mmCIF file of C-alpha atoms in Angstrom:
data_model
loop_
_atom_site.group_PDB
_atom_site.id
_atom_site.type_symbol
_atom_site.label_atom_id
_atom_site.label_comp_id
_atom_site.label_asym_id
_atom_site.label_seq_id
_atom_site.Cartn_x
_atom_site.Cartn_y
_atom_site.Cartn_z
ATOM 1 C CA UNK A 1 13.699 16.147 49.034
ATOM 2 C CA UNK A 2 10.821 13.657 49.217
ATOM 3 C CA UNK A 3 8.408 16.371 48.055
ATOM 4 C CA UNK A 4 10.609 17.067 45.027
ATOM 5 C CA UNK A 5 10.824 13.370 44.200
ATOM 6 C CA UNK A 6 7.035 13.081 44.384
ATOM 7 C CA UNK A 7 6.627 16.014 41.972
ATOM 8 C CA UNK A 8 9.123 14.424 39.557
ATOM 9 C CA UNK A 9 7.650 10.906 39.784
ATOM 10 C CA UNK A 10 5.028 11.232 36.986
ATOM 11 C CA UNK A 11 7.760 12.405 34.616
ATOM 12 C CA UNK A 12 9.989 9.507 35.630
ATOM 13 C CA UNK A 13 7.166 7.063 34.850
ATOM 14 C CA UNK A 14 6.455 8.695 31.474
ATOM 15 C CA UNK A 15 10.200 8.712 30.677
ATOM 16 C CA UNK A 16 10.433 4.968 31.341
ATOM 17 C CA UNK A 17 7.350 4.375 29.165
ATOM 18 C CA UNK A 18 8.820 6.530 26.376
ATOM 19 C CA UNK A 19 12.089 4.551 26.471
ATOM 20 C CA UNK A 20 10.163 1.262 26.254
ATOM 21 C CA UNK A 21 7.968 2.502 23.403
ATOM 22 C CA UNK A 22 11.068 3.750 21.560
ATOM 23 C CA UNK A 23 12.410 0.192 21.630
ATOM 24 C CA UNK A 24 9.058 -1.090 20.366
ATOM 25 C CA UNK A 25 9.119 1.476 17.539
ATOM 26 C CA UNK A 26 12.565 0.183 16.616
ATOM 27 C CA UNK A 27 10.930 -3.119 15.679
ATOM 28 C CA UNK A 28 8.857 -1.528 12.906
ATOM 29 C CA UNK A 29 10.069 -3.565 9.963
ATOM 30 C CA UNK A 30 8.943 -1.830 6.791
ATOM 31 C CA UNK A 31 11.515 -0.464 4.379
ATOM 32 C CA UNK A 32 11.468 3.235 3.602
ATOM 33 C CA UNK A 33 10.797 4.291 0.029
ATOM 34 C CA UNK A 34 13.922 5.654 -1.651
ATOM 35 C CA UNK A 35 14.449 9.294 -0.723
ATOM 36 C CA UNK A 36 11.804 9.212 2.020
ATOM 37 C CA UNK A 37 11.805 8.699 5.742
ATOM 38 C CA UNK A 38 10.693 5.316 7.059
ATOM 39 C CA UNK A 39 7.483 4.591 8.946
ATOM 40 C CA UNK A 40 9.399 4.439 12.221
ATOM 41 C CA UNK A 41 10.620 8.044 11.988
ATOM 42 C CA UNK A 42 7.607 9.889 13.421
ATOM 43 C CA UNK A 43 6.927 7.594 16.397
ATOM 44 C CA UNK A 44 10.608 7.705 17.332
ATOM 45 C CA UNK A 45 10.793 11.483 16.877
ATOM 46 C CA UNK A 46 7.766 12.083 19.083
ATOM 47 C CA UNK A 47 9.129 9.735 21.738
ATOM 48 C CA UNK A 48 12.511 11.503 21.715
ATOM 49 C CA UNK A 49 10.768 14.878 22.171
ATOM 50 C CA UNK A 50 8.633 13.411 24.953
ATOM 51 C CA UNK A 51 11.770 12.062 26.600
ATOM 52 C CA UNK A 52 13.489 15.450 26.403
ATOM 53 C CA UNK A 53 10.504 17.157 28.031
ATOM 54 C CA UNK A 54 10.485 14.527 30.789
ATOM 55 C CA UNK A 55 14.213 14.940 31.420
ATOM 56 C CA UNK A 56 13.718 18.701 31.640
ATOM 57 C CA UNK A 57 10.828 18.320 34.101
ATOM 58 C CA UNK A 58 12.703 15.746 36.194
ATOM 59 C CA UNK A 59 15.732 18.026 36.472
ATOM 60 C CA UNK A 60 13.529 21.064 37.152
ATOM 61 C CA UNK A 61 11.604 19.307 39.914
ATOM 62 C CA UNK A 62 14.578 17.587 41.541
ATOM 63 C CA UNK A 63 17.146 20.370 41.359
ATOM 64 C CA UNK A 64 15.301 23.680 41.135
ATOM 65 C CA UNK A 65 12.229 22.873 43.186
ATOM 66 C CA UNK A 66 9.197 25.014 43.892
ATOM 67 C CA UNK A 67 10.734 28.377 43.045
ATOM 68 C CA UNK A 68 10.448 27.742 39.314
ATOM 69 C CA UNK A 69 6.865 27.080 38.226
ATOM 70 C CA UNK A 70 4.778 28.143 35.268
ATOM 71 C CA UNK A 71 2.165 29.576 37.640
ATOM 72 C CA UNK A 72 4.854 31.658 39.337
ATOM 73 C CA UNK A 73 6.050 32.976 35.984
ATOM 74 C CA UNK A 74 2.466 33.852 34.952
ATOM 75 C CA UNK A 75 1.866 35.642 38.249
ATOM 76 C CA UNK A 76 5.109 37.621 37.829
ATOM 77 C CA UNK A 77 4.157 38.533 34.244
ATOM 78 C CA UNK A 78 0.714 39.719 35.315
ATOM 79 C CA UNK A 79 2.208 41.865 38.098
ATOM 80 C CA UNK A 80 4.759 43.336 35.695
ATOM 81 C CA UNK A 81 2.050 44.165 33.145
ATOM 82 C CA UNK A 82 -0.087 45.925 35.747
ATOM 83 C CA UNK A 83 -2.965 43.441 35.536
ATOM 84 C CA UNK A 84 -4.224 41.665 38.610
ATOM 85 C CA UNK A 85 -5.458 38.114 38.660
ATOM 86 C CA UNK A 86 -9.023 39.247 39.470
ATOM 87 C CA UNK A 87 -9.105 41.621 36.508
ATOM 88 C CA UNK A 88 -7.946 38.912 34.137
ATOM 89 C CA UNK A 89 -10.626 36.488 35.354
ATOM 90 C CA UNK A 90 -13.425 39.032 34.761
ATOM 91 C CA UNK A 91 -12.645 39.307 31.058
ATOM 92 C CA UNK A 92 -14.487 36.871 28.855
ATOM 93 C CA UNK A 93 -15.366 37.069 25.208
ATOM 94 C CA UNK A 94 -18.165 34.621 24.395
ATOM 95 C CA UNK A 95 -18.935 36.258 21.039
ATOM 96 C CA UNK A 96 -15.308 35.974 19.940
ATOM 97 C CA UNK A 97 -15.304 32.335 21.055
ATOM 98 C CA UNK A 98 -18.494 31.665 19.097
ATOM 99 C CA UNK A 99 -17.018 33.488 16.094
ATOM 100 C CA UNK A 100 -13.901 31.309 16.289
ATOM 101 C CA UNK A 101 -16.033 28.175 16.315
ATOM 102 C CA UNK A 102 -18.094 29.371 13.342
ATOM 103 C CA UNK A 103 -14.920 30.381 11.493
ATOM 104 C CA UNK A 104 -13.419 26.923 12.060
ATOM 105 C CA UNK A 105 -16.580 25.223 10.760
ATOM 106 C CA UNK A 106 -16.508 27.454 7.664
ATOM 107 C CA UNK A 107 -12.817 26.559 7.158
ATOM 108 C CA UNK A 108 -13.587 22.843 7.282
ATOM 109 C CA UNK A 109 -16.500 23.234 4.855
ATOM 110 C CA UNK A 110 -14.629 25.394 2.318
ATOM 111 C CA UNK A 111 -11.221 23.692 2.331
ATOM 112 C CA UNK A 112 -12.226 21.173 -0.342
ATOM 113 C CA UNK A 113 -13.349 23.983 -2.679
ATOM 114 C CA UNK A 114 -10.613 26.562 -2.034
ATOM 115 C CA UNK A 115 -7.823 24.097 -1.405
ATOM 116 C CA UNK A 116 -5.651 23.908 1.697
ATOM 117 C CA UNK A 117 -3.407 26.861 0.861
ATOM 118 C CA UNK A 118 -6.044 29.483 0.052
ATOM 119 C CA UNK A 119 -8.450 28.330 2.776
ATOM 120 C CA UNK A 120 -5.666 28.428 5.370
ATOM 121 C CA UNK A 121 -4.593 31.949 4.380
ATOM 122 C CA UNK A 122 -8.181 33.159 4.776
ATOM 123 C CA UNK A 123 -8.666 31.238 8.026
ATOM 124 C CA UNK A 124 -5.507 32.580 9.655
ATOM 125 C CA UNK A 125 -6.194 36.163 8.562
ATOM 126 C CA UNK A 126 -9.823 36.091 9.684
ATOM 127 C CA UNK A 127 -8.937 34.403 12.980
ATOM 128 C CA UNK A 128 -6.380 37.093 13.805
ATOM 129 C CA UNK A 129 -8.856 39.813 12.832
ATOM 130 C CA UNK A 130 -11.566 38.186 14.934
ATOM 131 C CA UNK A 131 -9.132 38.157 17.843
ATOM 132 C CA UNK A 132 -8.917 41.961 17.483
ATOM 133 C CA UNK A 133 -5.402 42.115 16.096
ATOM 134 C CA UNK A 134 -5.215 45.149 13.802
ATOM 135 C CA UNK A 135 -1.757 45.282 12.253
ATOM 136 C CA UNK A 136 -2.868 44.443 8.721
ATOM 137 C CA UNK A 137 0.636 43.991 7.301
ATOM 138 C CA UNK A 138 1.517 41.499 10.008
ATOM 139 C CA UNK A 139 -1.769 39.674 9.468
ATOM 140 C CA UNK A 140 -1.141 39.417 5.704
ATOM 141 C CA UNK A 141 2.471 38.253 6.008
ATOM 142 C CA UNK A 142 1.874 35.790 8.836
ATOM 143 C CA UNK A 143 -1.187 34.307 7.111
ATOM 144 C CA UNK A 144 0.719 33.804 3.875
ATOM 145 C CA UNK A 145 3.860 32.458 5.533
ATOM 146 C CA UNK A 146 1.834 30.329 7.950
ATOM 147 C CA UNK A 147 -0.062 28.665 5.114
ATOM 148 C CA UNK A 148 3.155 28.106 3.140
ATOM 149 C CA UNK A 149 4.985 26.602 6.118
ATOM 150 C CA UNK A 150 2.078 24.324 6.994
ATOM 151 C CA UNK A 151 1.728 23.201 3.380
ATOM 152 C CA UNK A 152 5.463 22.504 3.159
ATOM 153 C CA UNK A 153 5.490 20.526 6.415
ATOM 154 C CA UNK A 154 2.455 18.446 5.499
ATOM 155 C CA UNK A 155 3.445 17.775 1.895
ATOM 156 C CA UNK A 156 7.263 17.524 2.033
ATOM 157 C CA UNK A 157 7.977 16.325 5.569
ATOM 158 C CA UNK A 158 4.968 14.337 6.742
ATOM 159 C CA UNK A 159 3.764 13.280 3.259
ATOM 160 C CA UNK A 160 0.112 14.076 3.877
ATOM 161 C CA UNK A 161 -2.068 14.683 0.859
ATOM 162 C CA UNK A 162 -3.909 17.988 1.191
ATOM 163 C CA UNK A 163 -7.027 19.171 -0.656
ATOM 164 C CA UNK A 164 -6.061 21.016 -3.837
ATOM 165 C CA UNK A 165 -9.439 22.672 -4.331
ATOM 166 C CA UNK A 166 -11.638 22.910 -7.389
ATOM 167 C CA UNK A 167 -10.996 24.995 -10.499
ATOM 168 C CA UNK A 168 -9.929 27.799 -10.617
ATOM 169 C CA UNK A 169 -8.513 27.526 -7.060
ATOM 170 C CA UNK A 170 -6.677 24.258 -7.714
ATOM 171 C CA UNK A 171 -4.385 26.084 -10.179
ATOM 172 C CA UNK A 172 -2.796 27.928 -7.229
ATOM 173 C CA UNK A 173 -2.296 24.678 -5.309
ATOM 174 C CA UNK A 174 -0.809 22.885 -8.318
ATOM 175 C CA UNK A 175 1.558 25.775 -9.017
ATOM 176 C CA UNK A 176 2.736 25.786 -5.393
ATOM 177 C CA UNK A 177 3.273 22.020 -5.406
ATOM 178 C CA UNK A 178 5.361 22.290 -8.555
ATOM 179 C CA UNK A 179 7.325 25.165 -7.033
ATOM 180 C CA UNK A 180 8.001 23.147 -3.885
ATOM 181 C CA UNK A 181 8.975 20.096 -5.885
ATOM 182 C CA UNK A 182 6.165 17.902 -4.603
ATOM 183 C CA UNK A 183 5.309 15.127 -7.030
#
């Protein structure tokens, strides 16, 4: 039992810190704009999620113990898939890694010209292709939906201003903003 308590102790400490910081976030005293969430929403939301993860880990470590670990699940998955741990360690793809880095730099450089939406569609599609995924329909749909979801979250939920792009690309961004009802 002492071993289980020791494994759960970091999560207990983080849970106590999260509860204290939640109280501190409750003292944020700025009124929310009409129809918008207040400035205390995101810190409190993140702290609630952190607290839920800590509660899960505390319960897992105290009640379930060593039989339920992420490493154990990964080992079971690898055995079920026919791969051994040694085989998985031998695989490395430095050119794909370098390509991902270059692709990310290109994304950052072109986002102000293409706008967030178009640059993100291209980035997601090229990243999946670089990672050797070859179901083109899935790539197209997930890139489009991924960019739309990210744009919606950033613009309508988090209220982050995203690059619209330069003409003629900004016309797509402005049309999407109008469609989403972002003012």
